[in-house]
XYZ file of C-alpha atoms in Angstrom:
673
model
C -19.512 9.699 1.191
C -21.298 13.110 2.138
C -24.787 14.042 2.142
C -26.044 16.892 0.403
C -28.274 18.147 3.194
C -31.496 17.210 4.603
C -33.777 15.542 2.242
C -36.719 18.202 0.870
C -40.286 17.968 1.812
C -43.248 19.909 0.496
C -43.578 22.073 3.631
C -39.992 23.127 3.273
C -38.091 23.639 0.251
C -34.521 24.390 1.251
C -32.165 27.038 -0.938
C -30.712 25.374 -3.677
C -27.254 25.398 -2.454
C -27.907 23.226 0.484
C -31.070 20.921 -1.438
C -30.394 16.976 -1.203
C -29.076 16.103 -4.782
C -30.351 12.823 -5.826
C -27.631 12.899 -8.728
C -24.742 13.248 -6.242
C -26.377 10.485 -3.976
C -26.287 8.085 -7.085
C -22.884 9.069 -8.114
C -21.980 7.991 -4.461
C -23.570 4.743 -4.964
C -21.770 3.881 -8.179
C -18.494 4.612 -6.389
C -19.103 2.635 -3.404
C -20.388 -0.368 -5.717
C -17.117 0.110 -7.812
C -15.011 0.081 -5.238
C -16.721 -3.475 -3.926
C -16.769 -4.798 -7.138
C -12.588 -4.139 -7.658
C -12.077 -5.413 -4.044
C -14.124 -8.587 -4.225
C -12.576 -9.012 -7.876
C -15.961 -9.344 -9.555
C -15.850 -9.225 -13.443
C -16.825 -5.925 -14.639
C -14.884 -3.776 -12.410
C -11.514 -3.756 -13.445
C -10.921 0.055 -12.813
C -13.429 0.367 -9.889
C -10.770 1.670 -7.495
C -11.546 4.786 -8.996
C -14.693 4.793 -6.874
C -12.404 6.696 -4.344
C -11.304 9.322 -6.423
C -14.908 9.869 -7.163
C -15.624 10.217 -3.711
C -12.975 12.856 -2.982
C -14.548 14.967 -5.779
C -17.919 14.595 -4.258
C -16.503 15.528 -0.495
C -14.827 18.468 -2.111
C -17.882 19.889 -3.546
C -19.926 19.430 -0.534
C -17.500 20.889 2.033
C -16.370 23.487 -0.079
C -19.875 24.782 -0.684
C -20.719 24.383 2.929
C -17.880 26.635 4.126
C -18.363 29.351 1.259
C -22.147 29.573 2.078
C -21.554 29.681 5.740
C -18.865 32.457 5.248
C -21.222 34.473 3.194
C -23.917 34.343 5.895
C -20.632 35.699 8.572
C -21.235 32.693 10.762
C -18.333 30.510 9.477
C -16.627 28.668 12.527
C -13.600 26.112 11.842
C -14.342 24.414 15.153
C -18.091 24.010 14.299
C -17.204 22.853 10.874
C -15.012 20.278 12.330
C -17.240 19.071 14.935
C -19.791 18.599 12.085
C -17.148 16.429 10.018
C -16.339 14.403 13.272
C -20.095 13.573 14.009
C -20.415 12.508 10.619
C -17.193 10.439 10.435
C -15.877 9.194 14.083
C -18.831 7.122 15.580
C -19.103 4.499 12.266
C -15.234 4.646 12.128
C -14.934 4.009 15.925
C -17.157 1.064 15.907
C -15.878 -0.354 12.836
C -12.115 -0.180 14.261
C -13.310 -1.842 17.653
C -14.923 -4.513 15.772
C -12.049 -5.499 13.719
C -9.626 -5.594 16.824
C -12.117 -7.879 18.415
C -12.507 -10.223 15.436
C -8.618 -10.118 14.850
C -7.964 -11.253 18.620
C -9.355 -14.586 17.313
C -7.928 -15.090 14.030
C -4.631 -12.882 13.865
C -1.319 -14.505 14.696
C 0.480 -11.916 17.603
C 3.022 -10.198 15.280
C 0.377 -9.739 12.834
C -2.275 -8.549 15.662
C 0.229 -5.959 16.739
C 0.696 -4.317 13.529
C -3.312 -4.345 13.115
C -3.412 -2.631 16.654
C -0.928 0.207 15.642
C -2.840 0.534 12.522
C -6.242 0.919 14.301
C -4.577 3.582 16.250
C -3.640 5.379 13.472
C -7.275 4.893 12.003
C -8.785 6.265 15.062
C -6.012 9.736 15.460
C -7.165 9.979 11.290
C -3.614 9.301 10.453
C -3.820 6.056 8.989
C -2.636 7.155 5.520
C 0.726 7.940 6.980
C 0.848 4.775 8.487
C 0.101 3.038 5.420
C 2.567 5.037 3.077
C 5.444 4.173 5.651
C 4.415 0.554 5.223
C 4.207 0.611 1.674
C 6.936 -1.102 -0.579
C 8.294 -4.289 -1.642
C 8.430 -6.413 1.439
C 5.148 -4.830 2.941
C 2.617 -7.291 4.007
C -0.083 -7.882 1.654
C -3.220 -5.579 1.570
C -5.184 -8.738 2.335
C -3.886 -9.194 5.676
C -4.544 -5.349 6.670
C -8.153 -5.146 7.731
C -8.305 -0.920 8.047
C -5.930 -0.333 5.082
C -9.116 1.389 3.176
C -9.009 3.920 6.218
C -6.346 5.765 4.396
C -8.764 7.559 2.520
C -10.768 8.716 5.470
C -7.849 10.291 6.982
C -6.711 11.798 3.824
C -10.330 13.308 3.656
C -9.955 14.636 7.261
C -6.795 16.476 6.333
C -8.615 18.112 3.662
C -11.295 18.910 5.977
C -8.719 20.464 8.481
C -6.524 22.823 5.876
C -9.401 23.606 3.128
C -11.648 25.521 5.628
C -8.602 27.268 7.262
C -7.126 28.489 3.996
C -10.413 29.375 2.541
C -11.496 31.443 5.498
C -8.221 33.168 5.697
C -8.599 34.153 1.812
C -12.019 34.922 2.363
C -11.105 37.375 5.523
C -8.255 38.955 3.479
C -10.686 40.251 0.738
C -12.694 43.213 1.306
C -16.041 42.309 -0.230
C -17.795 38.890 -0.547
C -17.553 39.241 -4.400
C -14.054 39.691 -4.431
C -13.580 37.268 -1.409
C -14.822 34.214 -3.790
C -12.902 35.267 -6.863
C -9.906 35.298 -4.218
C -10.947 31.669 -2.824
C -11.167 30.730 -6.641
C -7.709 31.614 -7.566
C -6.105 30.375 -4.428
C -8.006 26.749 -4.793
C -6.939 26.733 -8.678
C -3.096 27.457 -7.361
C -3.402 24.860 -4.714
C -5.061 22.377 -7.376
C -2.300 22.889 -10.110
C 0.351 22.303 -7.460
C -1.116 19.402 -6.419
C -1.549 18.163 -9.977
C 1.916 18.749 -11.025
C 3.235 16.919 -7.862
C 0.989 13.910 -8.637
C 2.291 13.780 -12.056
C 5.788 13.975 -11.391
C 5.279 11.452 -8.107
C 3.673 8.810 -10.590
C 6.566 8.960 -12.891
C 9.303 9.068 -10.215
C 8.029 7.752 -6.936
C 8.951 3.859 -7.813
C 7.865 2.988 -4.210
C 3.890 3.918 -4.971
C 3.914 5.969 -1.638
C 2.156 8.900 -3.301
C -0.915 6.717 -3.521
C -1.712 7.446 0.393
C -0.467 11.308 0.030
C -2.541 14.419 0.316
C -0.030 16.242 -1.892
C -0.497 13.846 -4.595
C -4.545 13.755 -4.082
C -5.178 17.345 -2.941
C -6.525 18.285 -6.698
C -9.052 15.771 -6.650
C -11.345 17.403 -3.909
C -10.134 20.913 -5.052
C -11.744 19.942 -8.546
C -15.175 19.676 -6.678
C -14.476 22.612 -4.554
C -13.667 24.540 -7.634
C -17.046 23.605 -9.099
C -18.744 24.566 -5.653
C -17.010 27.851 -5.591
C -17.573 29.057 -9.169
C -21.603 27.968 -8.424
C -21.168 30.763 -5.352
C -20.045 33.337 -7.188
C -22.470 33.207 -9.764
C -25.172 33.215 -7.151
C -23.203 36.089 -5.395
C -23.328 38.281 -8.952
C -26.896 37.370 -9.485
C -26.287 35.491 -12.826
C -29.683 34.135 -13.847
C -28.328 31.891 -16.459
C -27.281 28.440 -16.501
C -23.870 27.293 -16.768
C -23.050 25.783 -19.977
C -22.618 22.322 -18.589
C -25.809 22.011 -17.028
C -27.484 19.921 -19.582
C -28.260 16.580 -20.186
C -25.889 15.814 -22.573
C -23.006 16.787 -20.618
C -24.489 14.859 -17.541
C -24.937 11.760 -19.801
C -21.048 12.103 -20.902
C -19.747 12.346 -17.236
C -21.575 9.293 -16.301
C -20.180 7.527 -19.453
C -16.630 8.581 -18.508
C -16.935 7.361 -15.069
C -18.595 3.967 -15.877
C -16.019 3.654 -18.262
C -13.078 4.085 -15.956
C -14.825 1.409 -13.664
C -15.026 -1.197 -16.078
C -11.744 -0.543 -17.909
C -8.292 -2.154 -16.494
C -6.985 1.173 -15.853
C -3.155 0.613 -14.491
C -3.286 0.966 -10.645
C 0.536 0.746 -10.187
C 1.107 4.597 -11.158
C -2.288 5.669 -9.782
C -2.750 8.473 -8.713
C -1.331 9.881 -12.136
C -2.155 11.496 -15.854
C -5.334 8.885 -16.681
C -7.000 9.784 -12.744
C -7.916 13.223 -14.275
C -10.639 10.846 -16.371
C -12.808 9.536 -13.664
C -12.060 13.220 -11.735
C -13.035 14.949 -14.909
C -16.294 12.723 -15.317
C -17.551 13.374 -11.664
C -16.938 17.354 -11.984
C -19.011 17.451 -15.014
C -21.756 15.284 -13.307
C -21.775 17.295 -10.358
C -21.674 20.798 -12.455
C -24.252 19.344 -14.928
C -26.984 19.182 -11.755
C -29.007 16.711 -13.590
C -31.288 13.754 -12.858
C -32.797 15.233 -9.293
C -36.047 14.207 -10.162
C -37.196 10.917 -7.876
C -39.274 9.819 -10.599
C -35.871 9.267 -12.668
C -33.489 6.396 -12.666
C -31.216 8.136 -10.263
C -34.067 8.695 -7.922
C -34.792 4.941 -7.893
C -35.000 3.458 -4.307
C -32.422 0.854 -4.614
C -29.692 3.545 -5.877
C -30.534 5.931 -3.295
C -30.664 3.764 -0.348
C -26.912 2.363 -1.701
C -25.928 5.902 -1.840
C -27.295 6.552 1.666
C -25.439 3.625 3.234
C -22.195 4.416 0.708
C -20.124 5.422 4.189
C -20.697 2.656 6.202
C -20.700 -0.008 3.309
C -17.245 1.087 2.447
C -16.232 1.183 6.436
C -17.484 -2.647 6.677
C -16.747 -4.142 2.827
C -12.846 -4.409 3.150
C -12.662 -6.052 6.860
C -15.208 -8.660 5.550
C -13.139 -9.443 2.536
C -9.895 -9.741 4.635
C -11.601 -12.001 7.424
C -13.569 -13.690 5.148
C -10.586 -14.823 3.005
C -8.744 -15.707 6.134
C -11.306 -17.768 6.987
C -12.163 -19.464 3.678
C -8.412 -20.213 3.357
C -7.474 -21.789 6.605
C -10.548 -24.133 5.796
C -9.453 -24.951 2.367
C -12.135 -23.251 0.557
C -11.820 -20.997 -2.775
C -13.455 -17.706 -3.315
C -15.855 -18.140 -6.080
C -19.174 -16.439 -7.117
C -21.407 -17.868 -4.455
C -18.625 -16.591 -1.677
C -18.375 -13.232 -3.294
C -21.934 -12.679 -3.596
C -22.259 -13.602 0.272
C -19.475 -11.098 1.023
C -21.272 -8.055 -0.895
C -24.453 -9.157 0.788
C -22.870 -8.597 3.933
C -21.401 -5.879 3.384
C -24.554 -4.174 2.220
C -26.401 -5.676 5.536
C -23.695 -4.488 7.909
C -23.749 -1.019 5.913
C -27.372 -0.758 6.583
C -27.141 -1.518 10.516
C -24.301 0.911 10.530
C -26.316 3.849 8.860
C -29.314 3.284 11.098
C -28.358 2.498 14.177
C -24.739 4.597 14.600
C -24.642 7.339 11.727
C -27.958 8.702 11.929
C -28.256 8.769 16.099
C -25.110 10.667 16.074
C -26.332 13.118 13.329
C -29.778 13.532 14.437
C -29.884 13.394 18.131
C -27.589 16.394 18.652
C -29.487 17.254 21.855
C -27.941 13.650 23.240
C -24.619 13.913 21.362
C -23.448 17.519 21.805
C -19.932 18.507 20.642
C -18.510 17.922 24.255
C -19.961 14.387 24.683
C -19.160 13.450 21.125
C -15.768 14.226 21.693
C -15.589 13.125 25.139
C -16.668 9.595 24.042
C -14.269 9.747 21.145
C -11.262 10.382 23.565
C -12.409 7.758 25.969
C -12.891 5.265 23.222
C -9.247 6.116 21.746
C -7.790 6.043 25.352
C -9.224 2.513 26.067
C -7.968 1.150 22.704
C -4.411 2.561 23.523
C -4.493 1.174 26.771
C -5.312 -2.501 25.367
C -2.717 -1.920 22.706
C -0.108 -0.993 25.194
C -1.130 -4.416 27.412
C -0.987 -6.427 24.106
C 2.610 -5.018 23.183
C 3.882 -5.682 26.661
C 2.430 -9.341 26.432
C 3.751 -9.574 22.835
C 0.623 -10.135 21.039
C -0.844 -12.632 23.885
C 0.659 -15.654 21.884
C -1.484 -18.126 24.124
C -4.571 -17.339 22.636
C -3.364 -19.520 19.544
C -1.906 -22.832 19.286
C 1.985 -22.702 20.029
C 2.684 -24.650 16.907
C 1.558 -22.037 14.552
C 4.186 -19.489 16.031
C 7.259 -20.917 14.230
C 5.498 -20.118 10.683
C 4.906 -16.547 12.278
C 8.503 -16.377 13.140
C 9.373 -17.141 9.587
C 6.961 -14.453 8.483
C 8.076 -11.856 10.476
C 11.878 -11.805 9.416
C 12.033 -9.292 6.987
C 15.203 -8.517 4.676
C 18.243 -8.754 6.816
C 19.817 -5.056 7.810
C 16.986 -3.509 6.568
C 18.351 0.013 7.386
C 21.091 -0.535 4.246
C 18.266 -1.959 2.033
C 17.222 0.783 -0.285
C 13.629 0.949 -1.458
C 12.923 1.475 -4.924
C 13.423 5.064 -4.725
C 17.062 4.623 -3.993
C 16.679 5.773 -0.368
C 17.745 4.056 2.871
C 17.648 4.676 6.658
C 21.576 4.384 6.968
C 23.456 7.555 6.299
C 26.808 6.075 4.764
C 26.611 5.517 0.919
C 27.532 1.483 1.383
C 26.884 -0.148 4.837
C 29.684 -2.514 6.117
C 29.618 -6.184 6.828
C 32.452 -8.896 7.790
C 35.613 -7.798 8.867
C 36.670 -4.128 9.819
C 38.338 -2.169 6.920
C 42.160 -2.130 6.882
C 44.677 -1.742 4.537
C 45.990 -4.704 2.692
C 42.764 -6.700 3.405
C 40.731 -8.109 0.644
C 37.034 -6.164 0.442
C 33.722 -7.435 -1.003
C 30.569 -5.862 -2.378
C 27.333 -7.542 -2.516
C 25.121 -6.133 -5.241
C 21.462 -6.697 -6.284
C 18.162 -6.547 -5.203
C 16.136 -8.657 -2.471
C 17.513 -12.033 -3.850
C 21.063 -10.690 -3.086
C 20.528 -9.285 0.105
C 18.628 -12.236 1.636
C 21.845 -14.121 1.921
C 23.473 -11.099 3.752
C 23.674 -13.142 7.090
C 25.689 -16.196 5.850
C 27.990 -14.008 3.703
C 28.666 -11.831 6.577
C 29.520 -14.766 8.465
C 31.889 -15.877 5.851
C 33.256 -12.837 5.087
C 34.056 -12.468 9.021
C 35.676 -15.755 9.080
C 37.839 -15.100 6.028
C 39.127 -11.708 7.026
C 37.261 -9.726 4.188
C 35.466 -6.597 4.676
C 32.425 -6.313 2.875
C 30.090 -3.343 1.484
C 26.464 -3.681 1.038
C 24.835 -2.215 -2.294
C 21.075 -3.536 -2.594
C 17.997 -2.210 -3.462
C 14.524 -2.833 -3.777
C 13.558 -4.677 -7.372
C 16.352 -3.744 -8.786
C 18.714 -6.471 -10.254
C 22.372 -5.736 -11.323
C 23.136 -4.965 -14.790
C 25.421 -2.874 -17.021
C 22.901 0.180 -17.713
C 22.312 0.891 -21.499
C 20.200 3.481 -22.848
C 18.323 1.225 -25.559
C 18.332 -1.831 -23.570
C 16.795 -0.483 -20.335
C 14.764 2.161 -20.982
C 11.644 0.721 -19.470
C 13.374 0.085 -15.886
C 13.176 2.621 -13.234
C 15.048 5.568 -13.375
C 16.083 5.322 -9.708
C 17.133 1.564 -10.471
C 19.429 2.481 -13.377
C 20.901 5.373 -11.492
C 21.633 2.713 -8.537
C 23.381 0.605 -11.135
C 25.576 3.062 -12.942
C 26.782 4.570 -9.867
C 27.470 0.808 -8.359
C 29.342 -0.019 -11.361
C 31.148 3.072 -11.460
C 32.151 2.873 -7.822
C 33.140 -0.638 -8.081
C 35.543 -0.029 -11.248
C 37.097 3.125 -10.018
C 39.236 1.686 -7.604
C 41.288 -1.305 -6.748
C 38.446 -2.404 -4.030
C 36.070 -4.120 -3.811
C 37.971 -6.916 -5.716
C 35.267 -9.608 -5.009
C 31.852 -8.869 -6.286
C 28.994 -11.026 -5.187
C 26.026 -11.020 -7.420
C 22.780 -12.922 -7.737
C 21.205 -14.387 -10.451
C 17.801 -14.716 -9.547
C 16.223 -11.854 -11.721
C 18.767 -11.288 -14.571
C 18.964 -13.170 -17.597
C 21.839 -15.356 -19.180
C 23.067 -12.658 -21.591
C 22.636 -9.948 -18.947
C 24.758 -11.567 -16.229
C 27.128 -12.559 -18.779
C 27.576 -9.062 -19.779
C 28.207 -7.903 -16.293
C 30.426 -10.834 -15.422
C 32.571 -9.953 -18.411
C 32.732 -6.180 -17.462
C 34.025 -6.704 -14.197
C 36.566 -9.651 -14.878
C 37.686 -7.196 -17.447
C 38.331 -4.918 -14.413
C 40.263 -7.323 -12.886
C 37.599 -8.361 -10.506
C 36.426 -11.829 -8.806
C 32.867 -12.315 -9.312
C 30.753 -14.893 -7.203
C 27.663 -15.589 -8.880
C 24.468 -17.000 -6.923
C 22.539 -19.140 -8.525
C 18.766 -19.104 -8.597
C 16.844 -21.157 -5.751
C 13.201 -22.055 -5.894
C 10.204 -20.323 -6.834
C 7.428 -22.058 -4.768
C 4.606 -20.197 -6.114
C 2.755 -19.495 -2.868
C 3.324 -17.849 0.657
C 4.693 -20.606 2.265
C 4.557 -19.303 6.112
C 0.614 -18.839 5.266
C 0.229 -22.026 3.744
C 1.912 -23.770 6.279
C -0.237 -22.108 8.787
C -3.735 -23.045 7.003
C -2.333 -26.772 6.750
C -1.515 -26.764 10.577
C -4.801 -25.414 11.591
C -6.366 -28.074 9.157
C -4.190 -30.913 10.579
C -5.009 -29.997 14.191
C -1.243 -30.480 14.952
C 2.396 -29.146 14.089
C 3.901 -30.248 10.721
C 7.574 -30.075 11.185
C 8.324 -31.524 7.523
C 7.012 -30.567 4.246
C 8.983 -31.616 1.386
C 7.756 -31.576 -2.352
C 8.947 -33.140 -5.709
C 11.843 -31.300 -7.012
C 10.198 -30.538 -10.512
C 11.437 -28.264 -13.264
C 8.788 -25.521 -12.230
C 10.091 -25.396 -8.497
C 13.502 -25.544 -9.121
C 13.282 -23.284 -12.087
C 15.438 -25.776 -14.099
C 15.294 -24.095 -17.584
C 16.240 -20.719 -16.009
C 19.004 -22.146 -13.990
C 20.456 -23.842 -17.246
C 20.364 -20.620 -19.331
C 22.314 -18.728 -16.421
C 25.042 -21.865 -16.228
C 25.132 -21.760 -20.266
C 25.869 -18.049 -19.967
C 28.589 -18.303 -17.799
C 30.205 -21.587 -19.181
C 32.474 -19.525 -21.017
C 34.383 -18.556 -17.919
C 34.287 -22.162 -16.607
C 38.124 -22.324 -16.424
C 38.620 -18.774 -14.972
C 39.515 -19.002 -11.126
C 37.822 -15.422 -10.958
C 34.383 -16.480 -11.479
C 32.891 -18.529 -9.001
C 29.234 -20.034 -8.945
C 27.525 -20.771 -5.625
C 24.372 -23.048 -5.844
C 22.013 -22.888 -2.999
C 19.659 -25.400 -4.360
C 21.444 -28.728 -2.986
C 21.219 -27.346 0.517
C 17.278 -27.679 0.416
C 17.029 -30.012 -2.398
C 18.032 -33.483 -2.035
C 17.065 -36.941 -3.363
C 14.654 -35.689 -5.750
C 12.676 -33.673 -3.286
C 13.184 -29.955 -1.829
C 12.319 -29.163 2.101
C 9.969 -26.372 2.295
C 9.802 -26.904 5.879
C 12.559 -29.005 7.759
C 12.882 -29.732 11.520
C 10.038 -27.365 12.520
C 11.490 -24.518 10.536
C 10.373 -22.745 7.331
C 13.382 -22.457 4.640
C 11.574 -19.472 3.109
C 9.716 -16.396 4.178
C 7.235 -16.008 1.426
C 7.039 -17.642 -2.305
C 10.977 -17.425 -2.954
C 12.823 -15.593 -0.470
C 14.826 -17.417 2.398
C 14.054 -17.171 5.777
C 16.202 -15.264 8.164
C 15.321 -18.136 10.655
C 17.883 -20.581 9.393
C 19.936 -18.468 6.756
C 23.112 -19.581 8.258
C 22.523 -23.129 6.813
C 24.156 -21.434 3.577
C 27.260 -19.884 5.342
C 29.412 -22.846 4.214
C 28.677 -22.252 0.488
C 30.021 -18.569 0.880
C 32.542 -19.733 3.038
C 33.911 -21.971 0.175
C 33.577 -19.371 -2.355
C 35.536 -16.699 -0.551
C 38.308 -19.043 0.035
C 38.237 -20.051 -3.770
C 38.173 -16.191 -4.600
C 41.246 -15.574 -2.066
C 43.048 -18.411 -3.529
C 42.476 -17.403 -7.161
C 43.595 -13.939 -6.407
C 46.572 -15.060 -4.482
C 47.720 -17.116 -7.443
C 47.116 -14.564 -9.969
C 49.147 -12.203 -7.911
C 52.529 -14.786 -7.707
C 52.112 -15.105 -11.202
C 52.773 -11.413 -11.630
C 55.713 -11.622 -9.584
């Protein structure tokens, strides 16, 4: 998303280091088109998300070259460099951010709007990659609800702009001569790139939350790949080398273009990105830049349409994602689908807004340096941020100004807002949690001779924590929480579970060892939602043989859509509150085949008083119908998890289960006596 310098004219040809390169501008055009195609779900762009990686290589090349050339001339200033980057990035970003805040006022629910405002502040402080990193994970809001999600890459770029010139400048000055200086810089960049790549490859295998996607540590090697090309070119010029690099050939350039295009088209696995396969688009981009081919205006890469898209690429990137997010919301509320016509319109709107932003925001701030001096630019940025911060504070004080939207929508928002209970005790996919203790407690206080229980499983187990806690308290049971995101309970086995995440396997091994190593907890509560019949039976057998009482929660509904969102849309279309919504209790929504599988696997224990089944289905389903909404409250907070708003309606089930468990243990102890 960077410019390679002013376009050359016949009267004034710039030095080759600063010449405007049509090939890089064309690569920028391909990158932004790839990102648009991927985000707008256009066929042929299955791997289009690599466009961001290509952008990073481009910016690394251009900015490292800028710093090194200034150092060679003895006039480099970090402050001047940062102000130059701020002039390039900040005005258009500020306009986009404020526009998204204004649009969000009319279409976003209070809690979601508050979240959007915090993300706007993080975008304007160029720290949004940290904000979205902390908001990633199983229960993070969907990407389609975050209009500023794409600003993470701009924040990451800015952090590269901050650290790279400081490190390069320091290394350069520590070296005695310019030639040794550039060699020292190359070695330093190679070391940092190697460390970053090593971290990236490790995180892609070990970070189950995917938070490294937003991390500079895991991505620094991408701009550094471009930076190393720039440094190599500067060294060749410093040494007076007249020969061309072996990469500077049409064949190499063609190979690079083919590699990048192939990555854009091929459905690369986004889930483990960046990772080993990220090397492919980085390599292709680096080859294109190093080849220095296709810079003639008469060639294909110099075509006016391609160059225009390249010029507008930064602003197009800025606007395309909010266009997609707000358009999806508008279409969804009105019951429209997203077909080729809608996608074409969104692409055209993104291009138009990008062109307008380039013409009326980017260019004036970049060209009118006499008007927009560094002091005025910095002052205007501070004023913009301060005004937004004041508005955010006011909005928080007024809880998102709920009065701007119909009151009947607030119940749906409440259902969506409630996340997994006792979130501080719920482990993420990396098996870490906020609470310090190994297992958080619930129910009665621990005491000698009192029965103890443990809730073991994933989010589908943890969703019942509130009614389980209430029932445990009523029955004098002390409980422990052993729940982890996307990690069902199972007896680990190297052959059977080799494909499961290592943190999940380790968590299950540790939990099973903890349960079996002592007399308590003597009641183990399991959820069967993600387990097959054989898997659940094997775990139950292991626990029962160790003298434990096992409480198995049967699967509930699988709705297939985000219930609060659909409820909001239906009420907006109806123009009134919908206090009841029931659907036919068919085999798909009730998961009847899966329930039968679980029941059949556990049937062998039907005469055992130490295996107790809890079936929540009758609580929400009766007389052939299942209630998604009842008495103005949602029974689910998404497509399958129950809502915390009325989770206590399941309390009676667990109260009966705990009483049965205690009765069974009492009878067993009497038989021993």
